[in-house]
């Protein structure tokens, strides 16, 4: 291969019947008669569309051009036209569009090309790469480099792409930069989910890269020594490429640590004057080196110990330049050093955790990380958080007090630093606004403290912060930050603590109104977190309730904290709060007079409802009717006055009141024997006419319908079979509304009804009629174009409903004429890559097939019916499951597929299962469009034999995951 002085064109023959886009103003596909006419005419039309898109002033024309160009990119002609645009180089926009088109076509439509055109495409692309110069836009370079890299991965006949590229492009100084870019992206593209190379091809590519690694390393080192190139550009590109190749572990570890590229990276990091971009790439290089060490530590190779110590020492030497970056307030460089120090600890993580008498030398790495945590900018500290999570998780799992004690000093320093970072500015007025960066950071700090507190002990951490509160002349921001830390460990302190907490509670209850509002807010939240302690010290309950009720009525921003704290107190102290029920009912009545949002109000109603559960039957019925009435009365008024327009989230929104009523019903759960009338039955029956009106009036609004169905769901779940009076009118209304609106929440409510009432023989007929009424509109919706993909909730809820029938009244459903169309719909839905929807489909198959087991003693009449279904449709089921697993489903969904296959094996014999599998595997492509082998016959046989021999779902699941990797 060589770069010809005469340009290399890429041409493919296009059949006249193929559509082509001739005039973008017509916005339609027009037929073309000859490839020559297309070539001379369409190039100019594409230029016209590109110009309209990028240089036009008319938004409508730009949108039209954009749509036309998107359709053009999908056409077969875009291959040769994009190639021609790149040759002509008329303008930047056209070049960018052409490069992007070429990359997209290779990535997504490579199968369009006949194999004999692959070499022509390769030569043309290398010609374009060879013509890149210093003025070429970086975006175009990247797109062309990705195109070449993707082609090298897809094209099996290109045996030695790395060596060919080095031989062709390396001798030309201008081509060094784009060559480095190609070499960088090639290893990065190996696992691209768009290319779907498959495990066999990936293994071949890794062998190619292993074989070329030494040449690439020599080339990269040679690039650093050339003085005829832009040094900064080449250094940046070489370091990026080196990092990308280190990540895939093709270089021997000793070669990585002792070569000019690694030395350059460390030298650049040690020099304060290193430019920002170069510093970034040197950082990536060192982090990639450390990631290689992480992988090698998994193998615990003792021969590498001296080299590892050498690397550790080199990273430790970066402490001085770190301090210089802090002194110069160069935050970008500081962040880079922080990443390196954190990666160092990741690399030596399990060495640090080794159970030795003398701590491993890598423990010093934590000191470097804590140095960064102590930086004045909290964004630097945040980079280290994943390391502390990882450490706490590992220590928690090991449950070794001696080992945990080794890290206690580090976590104490971490918490002290987090306390400082959590402090507000001294001149800050009011509370921290939600959704700003500092608020988000404090939320992450909260999660981290909760995770690591056990290492130092929650009680010790609480006392450490209490000492800060007692220090003389403590500023308000220090006080608030200390309370914030205490807030995050309070739940884990033993309820019988009597040393510090009583003093803290007393101080909070006596806090003056002159105290900064943020301190009071955090203190109130802390009271809520101490709910278990308060439950154990009931003498403080009265004072706490009075304190919270006073704060709840304030108009200065304290009310939300008071409501959250009161919810926690109600939850923890529900038995002791019964005597306060009249006051709590008044709070429920006055909710809208408090300065709290509806979510907080719903939380408070949840807490009150938990206390209602502790009341006697008579007290419960009276109080519940009153509290539910506070929500339903405004809803009834809203129905009378509403014009149909809804203001989301406001009092004029039905959801505002429905969600409140739902919270009350959901969390009021008294223990009532089946033979005693539930105290809430009458309340639900009385509420039904209003709920029915809501469903009729707002039937077009999915959000309102979903919330109303949720209210119905919890109401039925609470009173169970005693809701019989509601079943008939509810089903009638849902069937009518579903036929018109197709809201899947009606299907979900249907599944609740089946669950509760299908075991009563008098209800089965009506429930099957409900299913039949649901089937026609459901199938009509799912059979539309993209019906499954556009309606995953319907798929989820429909097959959940069908599964409930199979759980509760299997014989009646399996005997009915409904089972076959439902089964056939499920066959089609196998390929839907929506987690919940696909899980429901698989659960349907499992629940159906399980009745065909010989070991099933219940409903023995079901077995021959299920066996007949399996014999009739088993082949189609296996075919669809294998196709879906290979081409559509995510790997985490394969366990469900495996369970279906395992259940099918229990119903049919291995002699029947074997041809089912054989036909499904025969339908799979054995070669990719690039010409390489996707799956060998041996691999097909191994998979088939594993499935046939497997006696557990886990074995089939593992086989499926391994097999599908051949196609991904």
XYZ file of C-alpha atoms in Angstrom, residues 128-796:
669
model
C -7.979 11.373 2.552
C -5.965 10.783 5.743
C -2.736 11.369 3.844
C -4.001 14.716 2.549
C -4.663 16.127 6.025
C -2.441 19.064 6.891
C -1.882 21.383 9.854
C -4.848 23.558 8.837
C -7.377 20.676 8.693
C -10.091 21.046 11.320
C -9.651 18.639 14.252
C -13.278 17.461 13.984
C -12.694 16.305 10.398
C -9.468 14.568 11.443
C -11.317 12.753 14.226
C -14.182 11.637 11.985
C -11.860 10.365 9.244
C -9.650 8.628 11.812
C -12.686 6.894 13.298
C -13.784 5.879 9.797
C -10.396 4.268 9.095
C -10.272 2.610 12.519
C -13.803 1.204 12.219
C -13.047 -0.068 8.723
C -9.888 -1.796 9.988
C -11.940 -3.540 12.658
C -14.780 -4.565 10.341
C -12.797 -5.553 7.238
C -11.523 -9.112 7.678
C -9.506 -9.064 4.453
C -7.343 -6.230 5.819
C -4.889 -8.557 7.542
C -2.313 -6.125 8.979
C -3.940 -2.694 9.248
C -1.474 -1.279 11.802
C 1.622 -2.219 9.849
C 0.031 -1.055 6.580
C -0.843 2.323 8.061
C 2.628 2.745 9.551
C 4.295 1.774 6.289
C 2.076 4.044 4.177
C 1.764 7.149 6.341
C 4.745 7.273 8.743
C 7.291 8.411 6.109
C 5.256 11.576 5.432
C 5.722 14.265 8.125
C 2.315 15.842 7.459
C 0.614 12.464 7.940
C 2.120 11.797 11.387
C -0.576 13.725 13.264
C -3.600 11.992 11.592
C -1.796 8.629 11.815
C -1.444 9.105 15.572
C -5.142 9.911 15.758
C -6.051 6.711 13.879
C -3.785 4.667 16.157
C -5.413 6.289 19.186
C -9.051 5.614 18.272
C -8.526 2.100 16.933
C -8.153 0.371 20.340
C -10.912 2.573 21.741
C -13.361 1.335 19.079
C -12.868 -2.383 19.760
C -15.740 -2.487 22.253
C -18.015 -0.096 20.362
C -21.623 -1.217 20.771
C -22.373 0.104 17.278
C -19.800 -2.061 15.496
C -20.862 -5.293 17.259
C -17.594 -6.999 16.346
C -18.307 -10.123 18.363
C -15.973 -12.016 20.672
C -14.217 -13.951 17.876
C -13.370 -10.832 15.909
C -12.317 -8.966 19.046
C -9.938 -11.804 19.858
C -8.482 -11.602 16.328
C -8.073 -7.831 16.626
C -6.389 -8.119 20.018
C -3.931 -10.579 18.468
C -3.274 -8.092 15.656
C -2.673 -5.320 18.162
C -0.449 -7.547 20.310
C 1.616 -8.375 17.235
C 1.896 -4.697 16.273
C 2.474 -3.327 19.793
C 6.267 -3.241 19.581
C 6.186 -1.416 16.227
C 3.661 1.091 17.567
C 5.752 1.740 20.683
C 8.872 2.307 18.569
C 6.921 4.623 16.276
C 5.574 6.647 19.223
C 9.043 7.002 20.739
C 10.423 7.981 17.324
C 7.764 10.714 17.019
C 9.097 12.371 20.172
C 12.572 12.640 18.651
C 11.577 14.223 15.337
C 12.420 17.911 15.029
C 10.559 18.455 11.739
C 7.158 18.380 13.457
C 5.120 20.664 15.717
C 6.468 19.395 19.052
C 3.443 20.294 21.200
C 0.968 18.732 18.767
C 2.997 15.537 18.349
C 3.635 15.163 22.079
C -0.060 15.579 22.799
C -1.058 13.101 20.099
C 1.646 10.572 21.036
C 0.709 10.617 24.732
C -2.989 10.179 23.906
C -2.218 7.247 21.619
C 0.138 5.677 24.153
C -2.586 5.926 26.838
C -5.176 4.278 24.576
C -2.830 1.336 23.884
C -1.876 0.952 27.552
C -5.538 0.626 28.498
C -5.888 -2.536 26.374
C -2.771 -4.081 28.015
C -0.759 -4.902 24.900
C 2.578 -3.574 26.194
C 4.669 -5.652 28.621
C 4.597 -3.984 32.034
C 8.368 -3.502 32.164
C 8.264 -1.739 28.768
C 5.579 0.619 30.004
C 7.510 1.786 33.026
C 10.847 2.292 31.288
C 10.391 4.094 28.008
C 10.686 7.653 26.800
C 6.888 8.199 26.709
C 6.380 7.363 30.378
C 9.453 9.407 31.283
C 8.096 12.320 29.227
C 4.746 12.150 31.028
C 6.346 12.309 34.470
C 8.778 15.025 33.328
C 5.910 17.180 32.033
C 3.977 16.716 35.269
C 7.001 17.819 37.293
C 7.480 21.000 35.269
C 5.298 23.924 36.471
C 5.441 25.582 33.039
C 3.846 22.628 31.191
C 0.885 23.822 29.084
C -2.597 22.820 30.236
C -3.464 20.467 27.372
C -0.107 18.702 27.587
C -0.543 18.385 31.352
C -3.951 16.795 30.782
C -2.543 14.224 28.364
C 0.404 13.435 30.635
C -2.137 12.876 33.418
C -4.169 10.500 31.230
C -0.961 8.643 30.452
C -0.010 8.144 34.117
C -3.598 7.170 35.035
C -3.572 4.585 32.218
C -0.262 3.242 33.547
C -1.767 2.935 37.026
C -4.858 1.190 35.618
C -2.507 -1.431 34.115
C -1.087 -1.974 37.591
C -4.608 -2.413 38.965
C -5.213 -5.239 36.499
C -1.850 -6.826 37.267
C -2.522 -6.719 41.001
C -5.512 -8.943 40.335
C -2.951 -11.508 39.176
C -0.515 -10.661 42.024
C 2.657 -10.966 39.941
C 5.573 -10.825 42.405
C 8.093 -10.190 39.596
C 6.653 -6.749 39.060
C 7.136 -5.611 42.674
C 10.356 -3.580 42.074
C 8.825 -1.811 39.066
C 5.639 -1.094 41.032
C 7.694 0.452 43.834
C 9.495 2.559 41.227
C 6.171 3.835 39.835
C 4.851 4.523 43.327
C 7.950 6.555 44.118
C 7.609 8.518 40.858
C 3.998 9.416 41.674
C 4.942 10.443 45.218
C 7.479 12.851 43.702
C 4.487 14.729 42.225
C 3.594 16.066 45.680
C 5.854 19.095 45.154
C 4.352 20.117 41.779
C 0.921 19.561 43.378
C 1.758 22.172 46.035
C 3.026 24.509 43.317
C -0.252 24.156 41.406
C -2.128 25.049 44.595
C 0.127 28.052 45.203
C -0.404 29.269 41.620
C -4.166 28.576 41.943
C -4.010 26.432 38.810
C -7.077 24.363 39.655
C -7.005 22.325 36.432
C -3.531 21.007 37.245
C -4.509 20.446 40.871
C -7.433 18.323 39.686
C -5.068 16.343 37.446
C -2.752 15.572 40.377
C -5.753 14.583 42.475
C -6.835 12.126 39.781
C -3.339 10.626 39.695
C -3.123 10.235 43.489
C -6.583 8.655 43.581
C -5.672 6.298 40.721
C -2.500 5.384 42.637
C -4.581 4.248 45.613
C -6.885 2.348 43.256
C -3.850 0.583 41.790
C -2.499 -0.428 45.203
C -5.926 -0.868 46.798
C -5.649 -4.535 47.759
C -2.009 -4.135 48.813
C -3.153 -1.466 51.281
C -5.802 -3.841 52.584
C -3.412 -6.777 52.960
C -3.377 -8.216 56.453
C 0.241 -7.537 57.431
C 1.889 -6.579 60.712
C 3.632 -3.660 59.033
C 1.413 -1.425 56.876
C 2.214 -1.618 53.168
C 4.227 1.322 51.811
C 1.287 2.242 49.558
C -0.637 3.546 52.597
C 1.230 6.804 51.933
C -0.987 7.120 48.868
C -3.943 7.875 51.152
C -1.968 10.766 52.632
C -1.590 12.202 49.118
C -5.315 11.788 48.501
C -6.157 13.449 51.826
C -3.852 16.278 50.813
C -6.215 16.841 47.867
C -9.310 16.457 50.044
C -7.932 19.322 52.118
C -7.735 21.631 49.083
C -9.829 24.776 49.433
C -11.923 23.925 46.340
C -14.528 21.252 47.143
C -14.557 20.129 43.502
C -11.047 18.735 44.033
C -12.154 16.773 47.099
C -15.139 15.361 45.195
C -12.826 13.554 42.748
C -11.687 11.281 45.576
C -15.154 10.227 46.756
C -15.315 6.996 44.744
C -12.136 5.789 46.490
C -13.637 6.284 49.966
C -16.837 4.514 48.891
C -14.764 1.606 47.611
C -12.714 1.485 50.829
C -15.756 1.580 53.106
C -17.522 -1.125 51.087
C -14.524 -3.436 51.250
C -13.946 -2.910 54.969
C -17.643 -3.438 55.678
C -17.629 -6.730 53.764
C -14.475 -7.994 55.497
C -15.830 -7.199 58.966
C -12.311 -7.143 60.445
C -11.965 -4.733 63.391
C -8.175 -4.859 63.332
C -8.024 -3.989 59.634
C -10.675 -1.287 59.986
C -8.667 0.325 62.804
C -5.725 0.789 60.375
C -7.811 3.226 58.339
C -9.478 5.047 61.230
C -6.993 7.978 61.286
C -7.503 8.535 57.570
C -11.300 8.591 57.867
C -11.079 10.988 60.832
C -9.057 13.351 58.648
C -11.524 12.830 55.793
C -14.536 13.729 57.965
C -12.720 16.798 59.337
C -12.034 17.947 55.768
C -15.640 17.286 54.717
C -16.807 19.322 57.727
C -14.707 22.263 56.491
C -15.897 21.881 52.893
C -19.529 21.817 54.046
C -19.305 25.271 55.617
C -21.226 28.068 53.972
C -19.709 31.460 53.281
C -19.772 33.657 56.404
C -21.719 36.377 54.596
C -24.327 33.948 53.241
C -27.883 34.945 54.050
C -30.799 32.555 54.212
C -30.716 28.873 53.251
C -28.766 27.083 50.522
C -30.771 27.096 47.324
C -31.572 23.674 45.943
C -30.119 22.664 42.592
C -26.957 24.739 42.869
C -23.511 23.120 42.846
C -22.840 23.531 46.570
C -26.196 21.979 47.472
C -25.395 18.984 45.246
C -21.928 18.694 46.795
C -23.374 18.647 50.330
C -25.783 15.920 49.259
C -22.809 13.824 48.088
C -20.957 14.599 51.334
C -24.017 13.412 53.245
C -23.986 10.074 51.389
C -20.240 9.665 51.901
C -20.314 10.394 55.644
C -23.105 7.840 56.100
C -20.958 5.309 54.243
C -17.670 5.785 56.115
C -18.936 6.678 59.601
C -18.792 3.054 60.839
C -14.987 3.079 60.401
C -14.548 5.732 63.103
C -17.841 5.005 64.882
C -20.931 7.192 64.579
C -20.797 8.045 68.291
C -17.175 9.177 68.065
C -17.946 11.291 64.996
C -20.939 12.846 66.778
C -18.776 13.703 69.810
C -16.028 15.120 67.565
C -18.525 17.577 66.076
C -20.021 18.310 69.511
C -16.563 19.454 70.673
C -16.561 21.966 67.804
C -19.953 23.278 68.953
C -18.591 23.821 72.460
C -15.493 25.696 71.349
C -15.520 29.398 72.319
C -16.464 31.929 69.656
C -17.543 29.287 67.155
C -18.870 31.002 64.031
C -22.372 30.306 62.781
C -21.085 28.593 59.620
C -18.876 26.268 61.713
C -21.848 25.455 63.949
C -24.080 24.695 60.975
C -21.447 22.465 59.329
C -20.913 20.539 62.592
C -24.678 20.019 62.931
C -24.759 18.912 59.287
C -22.161 16.194 59.961
C -24.009 15.142 63.150
C -27.215 14.973 61.147
C -25.689 12.309 58.890
C -24.559 9.971 61.671
C -27.385 10.517 64.191
C -29.478 7.551 63.013
C -26.662 5.116 63.865
C -26.144 6.244 67.463
C -27.482 3.874 70.101
C -30.824 5.106 71.504
C -29.592 4.737 75.097
C -26.772 7.303 74.686
C -27.002 9.729 77.624
C -23.811 11.740 77.454
C -23.879 14.029 74.423
C -27.310 13.805 72.794
C -29.290 15.231 75.771
C -27.073 18.318 75.689
C -27.463 18.680 71.930
C -31.252 18.308 72.069
C -31.525 20.792 74.926
C -29.356 23.327 73.079
C -31.460 22.989 69.925
C -34.771 23.331 71.775
C -33.475 26.507 73.458
C -32.001 28.013 70.307
C -32.819 31.717 70.019
C -34.604 33.276 67.055
C -31.533 35.423 66.436
C -29.561 32.301 65.467
C -28.763 32.170 61.743
C -31.661 30.605 59.833
C -29.393 27.937 58.252
C -28.224 26.776 61.700
C -31.809 26.480 62.903
C -32.841 24.636 59.731
C -30.086 22.016 60.070
C -30.722 21.707 63.820
C -34.391 20.922 63.182
C -33.429 18.233 60.673
C -31.036 16.805 63.275
C -33.929 16.527 65.755
C -35.769 14.444 63.150
C -32.752 12.150 62.689
C -32.627 11.626 66.459
C -36.154 10.165 66.369
C -35.057 6.735 67.654
C -33.303 8.367 70.607
C -36.420 10.469 71.316
C -38.572 7.338 71.173
C -36.338 5.871 73.866
C -36.469 9.096 75.913
C -40.184 9.841 75.863
C -39.812 12.542 78.515
C -38.412 14.791 75.768
C -41.219 14.088 73.279
C -43.612 16.825 74.417
C -40.948 19.542 74.229
C -39.775 18.308 70.837
C -43.322 18.337 69.424
C -43.962 21.865 70.672
C -40.641 22.985 69.187
C -41.442 21.417 65.802
C -45.028 22.702 65.745
C -43.765 26.239 66.370
C -41.190 25.903 63.548
C -43.848 24.408 61.242
C -45.892 27.583 61.535
C -43.000 29.923 60.683
C -42.922 31.767 57.362
C -39.119 32.067 57.203
C -38.199 28.779 55.488
C -38.086 26.536 58.571
C -41.439 24.844 57.931
C -40.132 22.186 55.470
C -37.436 21.068 57.932
C -40.005 20.944 60.733
C -42.401 18.863 58.606
C -39.633 16.406 57.643
C -38.549 16.097 61.291
C -42.133 15.654 62.454
C -42.634 12.882 59.889
C -39.602 11.049 61.298
C -40.860 11.488 64.878
C -44.321 10.162 63.926
C -42.731 7.142 62.233
C -40.402 6.234 65.109
C -42.681 7.177 68.018
C -46.026 6.025 66.591
C -47.082 4.189 69.768
C -46.294 7.149 72.015
C -47.927 9.649 69.630
C -51.446 8.186 69.874
C -52.349 10.627 72.650
C -51.498 13.506 70.298
C -53.815 12.379 67.480
C -56.230 15.308 67.847
C -53.356 17.756 67.367
C -52.094 15.810 64.372
C -55.565 15.869 62.797
C -55.500 19.653 63.173
C -52.111 19.729 61.471
C -53.616 17.699 58.595
C -56.517 20.170 58.412
C -54.107 23.149 58.301
C -51.533 21.723 55.877
C -52.060 24.432 53.290
C -51.399 27.178 55.817
C -47.809 25.997 56.215
C -44.978 27.042 53.883
C -44.249 23.552 52.600
C -44.494 21.975 49.164
C -46.851 19.116 48.411
C -44.161 16.419 48.590
C -43.292 17.452 52.145
C -47.015 17.641 53.013
C -47.504 14.107 51.675
C -44.615 12.919 53.855
C -46.261 14.473 56.902
C -49.581 12.786 56.069
C -47.694 9.487 55.807
C -46.353 9.977 59.352
C -49.804 10.841 60.688
C -51.319 7.795 58.940
C -48.852 5.474 60.649
C -50.173 6.739 63.979
C -53.790 6.240 62.833
C -52.971 2.543 62.507
C -52.403 2.388 66.282
C -55.910 3.697 67.104
C -58.933 1.658 68.120
C -61.401 0.761 65.364
C -63.846 3.548 66.262
C -61.138 6.190 66.646
C -59.481 5.110 63.392
C -62.660 5.272 61.324
C -63.537 8.746 62.606
C -60.044 10.228 62.260
C -59.385 8.608 58.881
C -62.683 9.817 57.426
C -61.849 13.320 58.627
C -58.286 13.373 57.232
C -59.287 11.821 53.904
C -62.146 14.313 53.737
C -59.643 17.177 53.957
C -58.316 15.963 50.584
C -61.498 14.838 48.831
C -63.603 17.943 49.584
C -61.278 20.292 47.645
C -61.086 17.660 44.892
C -64.899 17.625 44.630
C -64.952 21.440 44.492
C -62.290 21.325 41.806
C -64.433 18.979 39.702
C -67.395 21.331 39.938
C -65.447 24.450 39.014
C -62.757 23.042 36.701
C -62.896 23.928 33.019
C -60.698 20.966 32.176
C -57.390 22.879 32.082
C -54.991 21.739 34.787
C -52.212 23.752 36.421
C -49.667 21.081 37.236
C -48.521 20.963 40.861
C -50.953 23.608 42.097
C -54.086 23.333 44.229
C -56.100 23.399 40.986
C -54.414 20.149 39.931
C -56.423 17.014 40.861
C -53.138 15.159 41.396
C -52.355 17.566 44.252
C -55.239 16.101 46.282
C -55.204 12.551 44.894
C -51.571 12.040 45.940
C -52.388 13.198 49.456
C -55.355 10.853 49.740
C -53.235 8.040 48.318
C -50.495 8.591 50.954
C -53.095 8.353 53.725
C -54.726 5.181 52.356
C -51.373 3.560 51.601
C -49.901 4.006 55.088
C -53.006 3.424 57.202
C -52.801 -0.309 57.563
C -54.613 -1.591 60.671
C -54.576 -5.285 61.488
C -58.186 -6.351 60.799
C -59.343 -10.022 60.729
C -61.010 -11.179 57.488
C -64.342 -11.789 59.228
C -64.523 -8.223 60.595
C -65.538 -5.274 58.440
C -62.546 -3.113 57.673
C -62.975 0.396 59.136
C -62.108 1.996 55.782
C -64.543 0.067 53.562
C -67.314 2.608 54.073
C -64.887 5.482 53.372
C -63.803 3.908 50.072
C -67.367 3.132 49.003
C -68.393 6.724 49.766
C -65.391 8.054 47.822
C -66.048 5.929 44.710
C -68.534 8.287 42.975
C -65.992 11.117 43.227
C -63.146 8.908 41.969
C -65.353 7.787 39.072
C -66.079 11.404 38.149
C -62.339 12.181 38.138
C -61.717 9.260 35.762
C -64.413 10.459 33.385
C -63.593 14.144 33.449
C -59.792 13.818 33.121
C -59.651 10.641 31.031
C -57.384 12.343 28.465
C -54.725 13.168 31.067
C -52.430 10.157 31.582
C -50.780 11.660 34.672
C -54.088 12.134 36.492
C -55.293 8.682 35.441
C -52.101 7.028 36.720
C -52.387 8.746 40.109
C -56.101 7.899 40.369
C -55.384 4.247 39.574
C -52.690 4.257 42.238
C -55.249 5.497 44.771
C -57.638 2.707 43.712
C -54.828 0.175 43.941
C -53.920 1.023 47.551
C -57.577 1.248 48.522
C -58.281 -2.266 47.210
C -55.069 -3.644 48.704
C -56.069 -2.266 52.118
C -59.575 -3.738 52.341
C -58.942 -6.693 49.978
C -62.049 -8.810 49.292
C -64.238 -6.359 51.175
C -63.953 -4.050 48.127
C -66.336 -6.397 46.256
C -68.947 -3.654 45.927
C -66.516 -1.602 43.786
C -65.392 -4.368 41.435
C -68.242 -4.376 38.894
C -68.581 -0.592 38.394
C -64.797 -0.208 38.356
C -64.309 -2.859 35.656
C -67.089 -1.438 33.506
C -65.635 2.054 33.635
C -62.039 0.935 33.044
C -62.985 -1.184 30.013
C -64.813 1.742 28.389
C -62.015 4.225 29.110
C -59.230 1.855 28.044
C -60.855 1.222 24.666
C -60.695 4.957 23.993
C -57.574 6.167 25.834
C -55.295 3.091 26.052
C -53.887 4.123 29.443
C -51.921 1.114 30.667
C -52.609 1.981 34.314
C -56.078 0.435 33.825
C -54.361 -2.854 32.960
C -52.380 -2.570 36.171
C -55.511 -2.019 38.256
C -56.987 -5.025 36.444
C -54.068 -7.150 37.657
C -54.751 -6.003 41.240
C -58.394 -7.058 40.874
C -57.331 -10.458 39.549
C -54.911 -10.892 42.426
C -57.553 -10.097 45.023
C -60.694 -11.640 43.526
C -59.767 -14.380 41.013
C -59.628 -17.003 43.749
C -63.354 -16.471 44.298
C -65.144 -18.662 41.752
C -68.042 -16.208 41.343
C -65.625 -13.520 40.081
C -63.615 -15.519 37.529
C -66.049 -15.198 34.636
C -66.288 -11.435 34.996
C -62.512 -11.091 35.272
C -61.963 -13.158 32.106
C -64.461 -10.933 30.304
C -62.399 -7.962 31.481
C -59.269 -9.536 29.970
C -61.070 -10.190 26.691
C -62.221 -6.569 26.589
C -58.639 -5.385 27.195
C -57.113 -7.611 24.497
C -58.515 -5.964 21.346
C -57.397 -2.372 22.086
C -54.060 -3.654 23.438
C -53.247 -5.717 20.346
C -54.438 -2.901 18.100
C -52.010 -0.513 19.814
C -49.057 -2.904 19.777
C -49.559 -3.869 16.123
C -49.088 -0.286 14.965
C -45.714 0.720 13.518
C -43.192 0.692 16.399
C -46.123 -0.205 18.648
C -44.049 -2.285 21.059
C -41.198 0.230 21.322
C -43.521 3.195 21.736
C -45.705 1.531 24.387
C -43.464 -0.396 26.796
C -45.750 0.394 29.745
C -48.652 -1.278 27.956
C -46.529 -4.369 27.274
C -45.392 -4.422 30.897
